[in-house]
Short mmCIF file of C-alpha atoms in Angstrom, two decimals:
data_model
loop_
_atom_site.label_atom_id
_atom_site.label_comp_id
_atom_site.label_asym_id
_atom_site.label_seq_id
_atom_site.Cartn_x
_atom_site.Cartn_y
_atom_site.Cartn_z
CA MET A 321 -92.23 54.70 90.57
CA ILE A 322 -94.23 53.01 93.29
CA ASP A 323 -96.76 55.36 94.88
CA TYR A 324 -97.65 55.03 98.54
CA GLU A 325 -98.35 56.93 101.73
CA PHE A 326 -95.95 56.75 104.66
CA PHE A 327 -97.27 56.38 108.21
CA LYS A 328 -95.06 56.11 111.28
CA ALA A 329 -96.63 54.09 114.09
CA PRO A 330 -96.06 55.67 117.51
CA SER A 331 -97.15 52.54 119.42
CA LEU A 332 -98.05 48.90 118.80
CA LYS A 333 -101.71 49.66 119.53
CA GLU A 334 -101.81 52.41 116.92
CA ALA A 335 -99.98 50.20 114.42
CA LEU A 336 -102.61 47.48 114.94
CA GLU A 337 -105.43 50.02 114.60
CA PHE A 338 -103.94 51.25 111.33
CA LEU A 339 -103.62 47.70 110.00
CA GLY A 340 -107.17 46.86 111.10
CA SER A 341 -108.71 49.87 109.35
CA HIS A 342 -106.73 50.14 106.08
CA GLU A 343 -106.30 47.91 103.06
CA GLY A 344 -103.05 47.50 101.17
CA VAL A 345 -100.68 48.16 104.05
CA LYS A 346 -97.08 47.00 104.00
CA ALA A 347 -95.23 47.07 107.30
CA ILE A 348 -91.62 48.19 107.30
CA ALA A 349 -89.18 47.42 110.11
CA GLY A 350 -85.45 47.81 109.37
CA GLY A 351 -86.22 48.19 105.66
CA THR A 352 -83.02 46.48 104.54
CA ASP A 353 -84.89 44.14 102.17
CA LEU A 354 -87.96 46.25 101.40
CA LEU A 355 -86.16 49.47 100.46
CA VAL A 356 -84.07 47.58 97.92
CA ASP A 357 -87.23 46.00 96.49
CA ILE A 358 -88.98 49.38 96.33
CA ARG A 359 -86.00 51.01 94.65
CA LYS A 360 -85.70 48.21 92.09
CA GLU A 361 -89.50 48.13 91.70
CA ASN A 362 -89.49 44.39 92.27
CA ALA A 363 -92.87 42.75 91.87
CA ARG A 364 -92.74 41.74 95.54
CA ALA A 365 -92.79 45.37 96.61
CA LYS A 366 -95.74 46.38 94.43
CA GLY A 367 -99.42 46.52 95.21
CA PHE A 368 -99.43 48.38 98.51
CA LYS A 369 -100.91 51.80 99.23
CA TYR A 370 -99.53 52.50 102.68
CA LEU A 371 -96.15 51.93 104.21
CA LEU A 372 -96.51 51.44 107.96
CA ASP A 373 -93.24 52.20 109.72
CA ILE A 374 -93.02 50.06 112.85
CA SER A 375 -89.27 50.56 113.33
CA GLY A 376 -89.83 52.86 116.32
CA LEU A 377 -91.80 50.37 118.45
CA LYS A 378 -89.40 49.87 121.34
CA GLU A 379 -91.75 47.37 123.00
CA LEU A 380 -90.85 44.83 120.28
CA LYS A 381 -87.09 45.12 120.84
CA PHE A 382 -85.98 42.66 123.51
CA ILE A 383 -84.29 39.32 124.10
CA GLU A 384 -85.52 37.66 127.25
CA GLU A 385 -84.95 34.29 128.88
CA ARG A 386 -88.17 32.76 130.23
CA ASN A 387 -88.88 29.44 131.96
CA ASP A 388 -88.77 27.16 128.95
CA CYS A 389 -87.81 29.45 126.08
CA VAL A 390 -85.98 32.52 124.95
CA ALA A 391 -88.34 35.20 123.64
CA ILE A 392 -86.95 37.44 120.91
CA GLY A 393 -88.91 40.60 120.14
CA ALA A 394 -89.73 40.85 116.43
CA LEU A 395 -87.87 44.16 116.11
CA SER A 396 -84.65 42.89 117.69
CA THR A 397 -81.81 43.56 115.28
CA HIS A 398 -79.26 41.07 114.00
CA THR A 399 -76.62 42.98 115.98
CA MET A 400 -78.65 42.31 119.14
CA LEU A 401 -78.55 38.56 118.38
CA VAL A 402 -74.80 38.65 117.76
CA GLU A 403 -74.14 40.51 121.02
CA SER A 404 -76.73 38.88 123.30
CA PRO A 405 -75.20 36.74 126.08
CA VAL A 406 -78.49 34.77 126.32
CA ILE A 407 -78.43 33.88 122.61
CA ASN A 408 -74.72 33.03 122.66
CA LYS A 409 -75.23 30.80 125.69
CA HIS A 410 -78.28 28.85 124.50
CA PHE A 411 -78.28 29.14 120.70
CA PRO A 412 -74.79 29.89 119.42
CA LEU A 413 -75.85 28.88 115.89
CA LEU A 414 -78.34 31.77 115.86
CA ALA A 415 -75.58 34.24 116.75
CA SER A 416 -73.32 32.70 114.06
CA ALA A 417 -76.09 32.99 111.49
CA ALA A 418 -76.85 36.62 112.41
CA LYS A 419 -73.16 37.46 112.14
CA THR A 420 -73.09 36.42 108.47
CA ILE A 421 -75.96 38.71 107.45
CA GLY A 422 -75.22 41.70 105.21
CA SER A 423 -72.86 44.18 106.80
CA THR A 424 -72.51 46.08 110.07
CA GLN A 425 -74.95 48.71 108.80
CA ILE A 426 -77.48 46.07 107.77
CA ARG A 427 -77.14 44.07 111.00
CA ASN A 428 -77.79 47.30 112.92
CA ARG A 429 -81.06 47.94 111.06
CA GLY A 430 -82.34 44.54 109.89
CA THR A 431 -84.64 42.72 112.30
CA VAL A 432 -85.48 39.15 113.23
CA GLY A 433 -89.15 39.72 112.40
CA GLY A 434 -88.21 41.28 109.08
CA ASN A 435 -85.99 38.36 108.12
CA ILE A 436 -88.83 35.92 108.88
CA ASN A 437 -91.63 37.92 107.29
CA ASN A 438 -89.71 38.71 104.11
CA ALA A 439 -89.38 34.90 103.89
CA SER A 440 -86.57 34.85 101.39
CA PRO A 441 -85.53 31.28 100.46
CA ALA A 442 -81.98 32.38 101.37
CA ALA A 443 -82.89 34.05 104.71
CA ASP A 444 -80.11 33.26 107.16
CA LEU A 445 -82.23 33.08 110.31
CA LEU A 446 -84.88 30.71 108.94
CA PRO A 447 -82.87 27.44 108.94
CA PRO A 448 -81.60 27.86 112.53
CA LEU A 449 -85.00 29.00 113.83
CA ILE A 450 -86.79 26.09 112.13
CA ALA A 451 -84.16 23.66 113.45
CA LEU A 452 -84.72 25.11 116.94
CA LYS A 453 -88.52 24.57 116.56
CA ALA A 454 -89.26 28.25 117.09
CA HIS A 455 -92.82 29.56 117.38
CA VAL A 456 -93.98 32.98 116.28
CA LYS A 457 -96.56 35.17 117.99
CA LEU A 458 -98.91 37.26 115.88
CA ARG A 459 -101.12 39.94 117.33
CA THR A 460 -104.25 41.74 116.13
CA LEU A 461 -106.38 44.34 117.89
CA ASN A 462 -108.53 41.52 119.26
CA GLY A 463 -106.08 38.84 120.23
CA GLU A 464 -102.99 36.82 119.66
CA ARG A 465 -102.08 33.50 118.09
CA LYS A 466 -98.96 31.42 118.29
CA LEU A 467 -97.84 28.95 115.64
CA PRO A 468 -94.75 26.97 114.72
CA LEU A 469 -92.46 28.87 112.36
CA ASP A 470 -92.53 26.09 109.75
CA GLU A 471 -96.33 26.41 109.60
CA PHE A 472 -96.08 30.19 109.36
CA LEU A 473 -94.02 29.97 106.16
CA ALA A 474 -96.13 29.38 103.06
CA GLY A 475 -93.66 29.54 100.20
CA PRO A 476 -90.84 31.65 98.81
CA TYR A 477 -91.51 35.20 100.01
CA ARG A 478 -94.91 34.06 101.29
CA THR A 479 -96.23 33.59 104.82
CA ASN A 480 -99.54 32.87 106.53
CA ARG A 481 -99.63 36.29 108.17
CA GLN A 482 -103.11 37.83 107.96
CA SER A 483 -103.31 41.43 106.79
CA ASP A 484 -104.32 42.75 110.23
CA GLU A 485 -101.57 40.91 112.12
CA ILE A 486 -98.18 42.06 113.40
CA MET A 487 -95.53 39.59 114.50
CA THR A 488 -94.59 40.52 118.04
CA GLU A 489 -92.11 37.86 119.07
CA VAL A 490 -90.33 34.62 118.30
CA CYS A 491 -90.14 32.00 121.06
CA VAL A 492 -87.24 29.59 120.88
CA PRO A 493 -87.61 26.58 123.22
CA LEU A 494 -84.55 25.84 125.33
CA LEU A 495 -82.63 22.74 124.28
CA GLY A 496 -82.25 20.04 126.92
CA GLU A 497 -79.09 18.20 127.88
CA GLY A 498 -76.80 16.76 125.24
CA TYR A 499 -77.70 18.96 122.25
CA PHE A 500 -75.20 20.28 119.72
CA THR A 501 -75.78 22.91 117.04
CA ASN A 502 -73.98 24.15 113.96
CA PHE A 503 -74.55 26.76 111.23
CA GLN A 504 -72.84 26.74 107.83
CA LYS A 505 -73.05 29.19 104.95
CA ILE A 506 -71.45 29.71 101.59
CA GLY A 507 -71.74 32.69 99.31
CA ARG A 508 -69.65 34.55 96.81
CA ARG A 509 -67.67 36.48 99.39
CA LYS A 510 -67.57 37.29 103.08
CA ALA A 511 -69.19 40.73 103.34
CA MET A 512 -72.65 41.60 101.95
CA ASN A 513 -73.16 37.97 101.35
CA ILE A 514 -76.50 36.54 100.29
CA ALA A 515 -76.34 32.82 100.93
CA ARG A 516 -75.89 30.55 97.92
CA LEU A 517 -76.59 27.87 100.49
CA ASN A 518 -76.81 27.78 104.24
CA LEU A 519 -77.50 25.04 106.73
CA ALA A 520 -78.56 24.61 110.33
CA VAL A 521 -78.06 21.34 112.19
CA VAL A 522 -79.36 20.67 115.69
CA LEU A 523 -79.02 17.22 117.20
CA GLY A 524 -78.65 15.42 120.51
CA ILE A 525 -75.99 12.87 121.36
CA LYS A 526 -76.31 10.46 124.27
CA ASP A 527 -74.07 7.41 124.81
CA ASP A 528 -72.48 8.12 121.42
CA THR A 529 -75.90 7.80 119.80
CA VAL A 530 -77.75 10.52 117.85
CA PHE A 531 -81.25 11.52 118.95
CA ASP A 532 -83.72 14.17 117.71
CA PRO A 533 -81.69 15.29 114.67
CA ARG A 534 -82.92 18.35 112.78
CA ILE A 535 -81.33 19.25 109.47
CA VAL A 536 -82.50 22.40 107.70
CA PRO A 537 -80.73 23.68 104.58
CA GLY A 538 -81.56 27.17 103.26
CA ALA A 539 -81.60 28.33 99.62
CA ALA A 540 -81.72 24.62 98.69
CA THR A 541 -85.51 24.29 98.32
CA ALA A 542 -88.28 26.81 97.53
CA TYR A 543 -88.22 27.75 101.19
CA PRO A 544 -86.32 26.21 104.12
CA ILE A 545 -87.74 22.92 105.41
CA ARG A 546 -86.44 20.05 107.55
CA PHE A 547 -84.83 17.24 105.57
CA GLY A 548 -86.71 14.35 107.17
CA LYS A 549 -85.13 11.50 105.19
CA THR A 550 -81.63 12.70 105.95
CA GLU A 551 -82.57 13.08 109.61
CA GLU A 552 -83.91 9.50 109.64
CA ALA A 553 -80.63 8.23 108.27
CA ILE A 554 -78.75 9.32 111.38
CA SER A 555 -81.42 9.09 114.08
CA GLY A 556 -80.61 6.37 116.62
CA LYS A 557 -77.25 5.61 114.96
CA ARG A 558 -73.94 5.55 116.81
CA ILE A 559 -71.75 8.42 115.66
CA GLY A 560 -68.90 6.01 114.89
CA ASP A 561 -71.20 4.27 112.36
CA ILE A 562 -72.19 7.47 110.58
CA ASP A 563 -70.23 8.54 107.50
CA PRO A 564 -70.75 12.35 107.28
CA ALA A 565 -69.87 12.34 103.57
CA GLU A 566 -72.54 9.75 102.81
CA ILE A 567 -75.15 11.70 104.81
CA GLY A 568 -74.16 14.78 102.80
CA GLU A 569 -74.88 12.89 99.55
CA ARG A 570 -78.20 11.82 100.97
CA ALA A 571 -79.13 15.46 101.76
CA SER A 572 -78.29 16.43 98.18
CA GLU A 573 -80.54 13.65 96.88
CA GLU A 574 -83.32 14.85 99.15
CA MET A 575 -82.87 18.39 97.78
CA ILE A 576 -83.05 17.19 94.18
CA SER A 577 -86.12 15.07 94.87
CA ALA A 578 -87.82 18.25 96.14
CA THR A 579 -86.68 20.71 93.47
CA GLY A 580 -85.90 18.57 90.43
CA VAL A 581 -82.74 19.28 88.48
CA ARG A 582 -82.33 23.04 88.10
CA TRP A 583 -79.65 25.24 86.52
CA SER A 584 -77.90 25.47 89.89
CA THR A 585 -78.07 21.77 90.72
CA PRO A 586 -74.60 20.72 89.49
CA TYR A 587 -73.16 23.23 91.97
CA LYS A 588 -75.61 22.82 94.83
CA ARG A 589 -75.45 19.02 94.78
CA ILE A 590 -71.76 19.09 95.67
CA ALA A 591 -71.94 22.18 97.89
CA LEU A 592 -74.80 20.98 100.08
CA ALA A 593 -73.14 17.58 100.54
CA SER A 594 -70.01 19.37 101.73
CA LEU A 595 -71.90 21.64 104.12
CA VAL A 596 -73.72 18.71 105.72
CA LYS A 597 -70.46 16.79 106.02
CA ARG A 598 -68.74 19.80 107.56
CA ALA A 599 -71.54 20.42 110.06
CA LEU A 600 -71.71 16.77 111.18
CA GLU A 601 -67.94 16.47 111.48
CA THR A 602 -67.82 19.64 113.58
CA ILE A 603 -70.58 18.42 115.90
CA PHE A 604 -69.06 14.94 116.28
CA ARG A 605 -65.69 16.50 117.10
CA GLU A 606 -67.31 18.72 119.74
CA ALA A 607 -69.15 15.72 121.18
CA LYS A 608 -65.88 13.78 121.46
CA ALA A 609 -64.15 16.72 123.16
CA ASN A 610 -67.07 16.97 125.59
CA GLU A 611 -66.84 13.37 126.78
CA MET B 168 -93.62 67.34 105.45
CA LYS B 169 -91.72 69.29 108.07
CA ALA B 170 -89.94 68.06 111.18
CA SER B 171 -87.03 68.89 113.40
CA PHE B 172 -83.85 66.85 113.20
CA ASN B 173 -80.90 66.72 115.56
CA ILE B 174 -77.90 66.68 113.24
CA ASN B 175 -74.38 66.92 114.68
CA GLY B 176 -75.72 68.32 117.93
CA LYS B 177 -77.83 71.10 116.37
CA VAL B 178 -81.58 71.07 115.86
CA HIS B 179 -82.69 71.87 112.31
CA GLU B 180 -86.26 72.44 111.08
CA LEU B 181 -86.29 70.77 107.68
CA GLU B 182 -88.80 70.18 104.95
CA PHE B 183 -88.82 66.93 103.02
CA ALA B 184 -90.93 64.73 100.76
CA PRO B 185 -92.80 61.93 102.56
CA HIS B 186 -90.79 59.27 100.70
CA ALA B 187 -87.42 60.97 101.17
CA ARG B 188 -84.59 58.87 102.52
CA LEU B 189 -82.41 60.29 105.25
CA LEU B 190 -79.62 60.47 102.64
CA ASP B 191 -81.66 62.87 100.49
CA LEU B 192 -82.72 64.98 103.44
CA LEU B 193 -79.10 65.41 104.49
CA ARG B 194 -77.65 66.13 101.06
CA ASP B 195 -80.50 68.48 100.06
CA ASN B 196 -79.77 70.54 103.17
CA GLY B 197 -76.04 70.95 102.70
CA PHE B 198 -74.71 67.89 104.51
CA THR B 199 -72.90 66.80 101.37
CA GLU B 200 -70.19 65.05 103.38
CA VAL B 201 -72.69 62.18 103.29
CA LYS B 202 -71.95 60.55 99.93
CA CYS B 203 -74.49 58.92 97.66
CA GLY B 204 -73.11 55.72 96.17
CA CYS B 205 -75.37 52.79 95.36
CA ARG B 206 -78.66 53.76 97.08
CA GLU B 207 -79.16 50.06 97.84
CA GLY B 208 -77.42 49.63 101.17
CA PHE B 209 -74.42 48.01 99.56
CA CYS B 210 -71.53 50.45 99.52
CA GLY B 211 -71.66 52.27 102.87
CA ALA B 212 -70.68 55.66 101.38
CA CYS B 213 -73.82 57.22 102.89
CA SER B 214 -73.17 55.85 106.40
CA VAL B 215 -74.21 58.03 109.33
CA LEU B 216 -74.61 57.34 113.03
CA LEU B 217 -78.17 57.08 114.37
CA ASP B 218 -77.95 57.39 118.15
CA GLY B 219 -74.35 56.23 117.79
CA GLU B 220 -75.20 53.21 115.62
CA LEU B 221 -73.82 52.91 112.09
CA VAL B 222 -76.54 52.80 109.42
CA ASN B 223 -76.85 53.39 105.69
CA SER B 224 -78.78 56.63 105.33
CA CYS B 225 -80.16 55.48 101.95
CA MET B 226 -81.99 52.68 103.77
CA VAL B 227 -83.79 54.86 106.30
CA TYR B 228 -86.81 57.08 105.73
CA ALA B 229 -86.28 60.67 106.88
CA ALA B 230 -89.78 60.57 108.39
CA SER B 231 -88.72 57.58 110.48
CA VAL B 232 -85.91 59.19 112.48
CA GLY B 233 -87.29 62.48 113.82
CA GLU B 234 -86.36 62.06 117.48
CA ARG B 235 -83.00 60.39 116.99
CA LYS B 236 -79.49 61.87 117.02
CA ILE B 237 -77.90 61.94 113.59
CA THR B 238 -74.12 62.25 113.27
CA THR B 239 -72.28 62.77 109.99
CA VAL B 240 -68.52 62.71 109.62
CA LYS B 241 -68.44 66.49 110.23
CA GLY B 242 -70.03 65.85 113.61
CA ILE B 243 -66.96 64.07 114.96
CA GLY B 244 -64.30 66.56 113.82
CA SER B 245 -63.72 69.51 111.51
CA ILE B 246 -60.89 70.45 109.17
CA HIS B 247 -59.48 72.76 111.86
CA GLU B 248 -60.04 70.35 114.71
CA PRO B 249 -59.90 66.87 113.23
CA HIS B 250 -60.78 63.82 115.26
CA PRO B 251 -57.78 61.48 115.87
CA ILE B 252 -59.46 58.97 113.52
CA GLN B 253 -59.46 61.57 110.74
CA GLU B 254 -55.80 62.37 111.41
CA ALA B 255 -54.96 58.68 111.34
CA PHE B 256 -56.62 58.22 107.93
CA VAL B 257 -54.50 61.05 106.51
CA GLU B 258 -51.26 59.89 108.15
CA ALA B 259 -51.72 56.26 107.08
CA GLY B 260 -52.41 57.28 103.47
CA ALA B 261 -55.83 55.66 103.65
CA VAL B 262 -57.53 58.36 101.58
CA GLN B 263 -57.26 58.24 97.81
CA CYS B 264 -60.30 59.57 95.93
CA GLY B 265 -61.99 60.21 99.26
CA PHE B 266 -65.50 59.10 98.32
CA CYS B 267 -65.67 56.21 100.78
CA THR B 268 -63.75 58.06 103.50
CA PRO B 269 -66.66 59.66 105.42
CA GLY B 270 -68.29 56.26 105.77
CA MET B 271 -65.01 54.54 106.64
CA VAL B 272 -64.26 57.13 109.33
CA LEU B 273 -67.73 56.75 110.87
CA ALA B 274 -67.49 52.94 110.76
CA THR B 275 -64.15 53.25 112.56
CA TYR B 276 -65.68 55.65 115.09
CA ALA B 277 -68.56 53.25 115.82
CA LEU B 278 -66.10 50.36 116.18
CA LEU B 279 -63.72 52.16 118.56
CA GLN B 280 -66.62 53.31 120.74
CA ARG B 281 -67.45 49.67 121.45
CA ASN B 282 -64.05 48.12 121.14
CA PRO B 283 -61.04 50.40 121.72
CA ASP B 284 -58.53 47.67 120.89
CA PRO B 285 -59.80 45.72 117.86
CA THR B 286 -57.97 42.85 116.17
CA ASP B 287 -57.50 42.79 112.38
CA GLU B 288 -60.41 40.37 112.12
CA GLU B 289 -62.66 42.65 114.20
CA ILE B 290 -61.68 45.64 112.04
CA LYS B 291 -62.57 43.74 108.87
CA GLU B 292 -65.93 42.75 110.35
CA ALA B 293 -66.75 46.28 111.50
CA LEU B 294 -65.89 47.80 108.11
CA ASP B 295 -67.53 45.02 106.08
CA GLY B 296 -70.28 47.35 104.83
CA ASN B 297 -67.95 50.03 103.49
CA PHE B 298 -66.54 49.55 100.03
CA CYS B 299 -63.37 51.23 98.79
CA ARG B 300 -62.54 51.00 95.11
CA CYS B 301 -59.11 52.72 95.26
CA THR B 302 -56.75 51.70 98.02
CA GLY B 303 -57.47 48.03 98.48
CA TYR B 304 -58.14 48.26 102.21
CA VAL B 305 -54.61 47.57 103.49
CA LYS B 306 -53.96 51.23 104.33
CA ILE B 307 -57.48 51.64 105.67
CA ILE B 308 -56.90 48.81 108.15
CA ASP B 309 -53.55 50.42 109.05
CA ALA B 310 -55.41 53.68 109.63
CA VAL B 311 -57.90 52.04 111.99
CA LYS B 312 -55.07 50.52 114.01
CA LEU B 313 -53.28 53.88 114.15
CA ALA B 314 -56.57 55.55 115.11
CA ALA B 315 -57.07 53.10 117.96
CA ARG B 316 -53.62 54.02 119.33
CA LYS B 317 -54.28 57.76 118.92
CA VAL B 318 -57.69 57.59 120.59
CA LYS B 319 -56.19 55.73 123.54
CA GLU B 320 -53.40 58.31 123.91
CA ASN B 321 -55.97 61.11 123.86
CA ASP B 322 -57.99 59.60 126.71
#
């Protein structure tokens, strides 16, 4: 049994004060990952003395379009992403990814900030948010800092969050003209599905030529990262000259060069290649239809 | 710890352990229509509505929900005055052992509140967190469709 004290934060200020004045605090938002870890006594959930419940902080529940970005409050739920007209208009891949998470009950409780801070290698929001070059805002009693999401992540289930910080929002820069996005996921079944592999692709197409490609597989490496070599292979190329199947193979090679051959590699090599192929084919088809 | 909880429209002063989940609070105080299945947020048997939103009560701390409205399956209809959704589940033969039924009925209720005319695909999505190990879902989906018709007729 894990022993801890429970404290419900009535406001962000009081939550920050609590974090600033206590050691061994674990923050809990929707609890959909943490409560399972606590129940199973997973190592990840050990070593804290206080559980700080921030789920009631309404000020961190919002989705808002600003001049150059969409700001998503850290306590926005997955259901909010699925239903938000702003998200569906600007970042449909984020809504698609949120839709595949857990179940209705879990999407109603689980939060964007929780998905990021739990930092599971299979987190469904990480690949799309990294591909969209999202930034996260972290606040303490004394100030605030903003950093790119890929710099915030430090490893599987590890982040660069300091113990006195709370993530307040995620800023997703608006994509300019000519961008296409796609999200892919495979798991054992449709409902309550933890990704075996997922994938976010964001890229621009102008005059039939690819620019600014961003390819981010999830559950492929220790934590989701951009696949730079695969991106290079399509950047500046005409879409008619790109063979999606070959780019898929290339992504699998890039995965294996990062992870080495593991027990899951015979499966993931083929599966990732297929996901990349599927995503590129879908985007190229959309681009053709858009002409 | 002690706090007041609004359950099915009535305020109750209840005592609970600081670590207690909402599921335990409810069952320890006689709301045994909320079923305890997996305790890991997987099966949906312990589903309740929190301010009208479907959640797994095993995944929520009792101490976390003080001010919010909690609805169990008994909050939407009773044996003498069943809700049309409850009637539909009986008429469609969607109840076998009955363990998943409270959660299924509440998931249906939450769905029809938002979407009175769901497609098969939308029904499957809305009920994706509720597991049934008896009927195989076909009759449950029939029941949701029947319920949608009944609710519309009642309006």
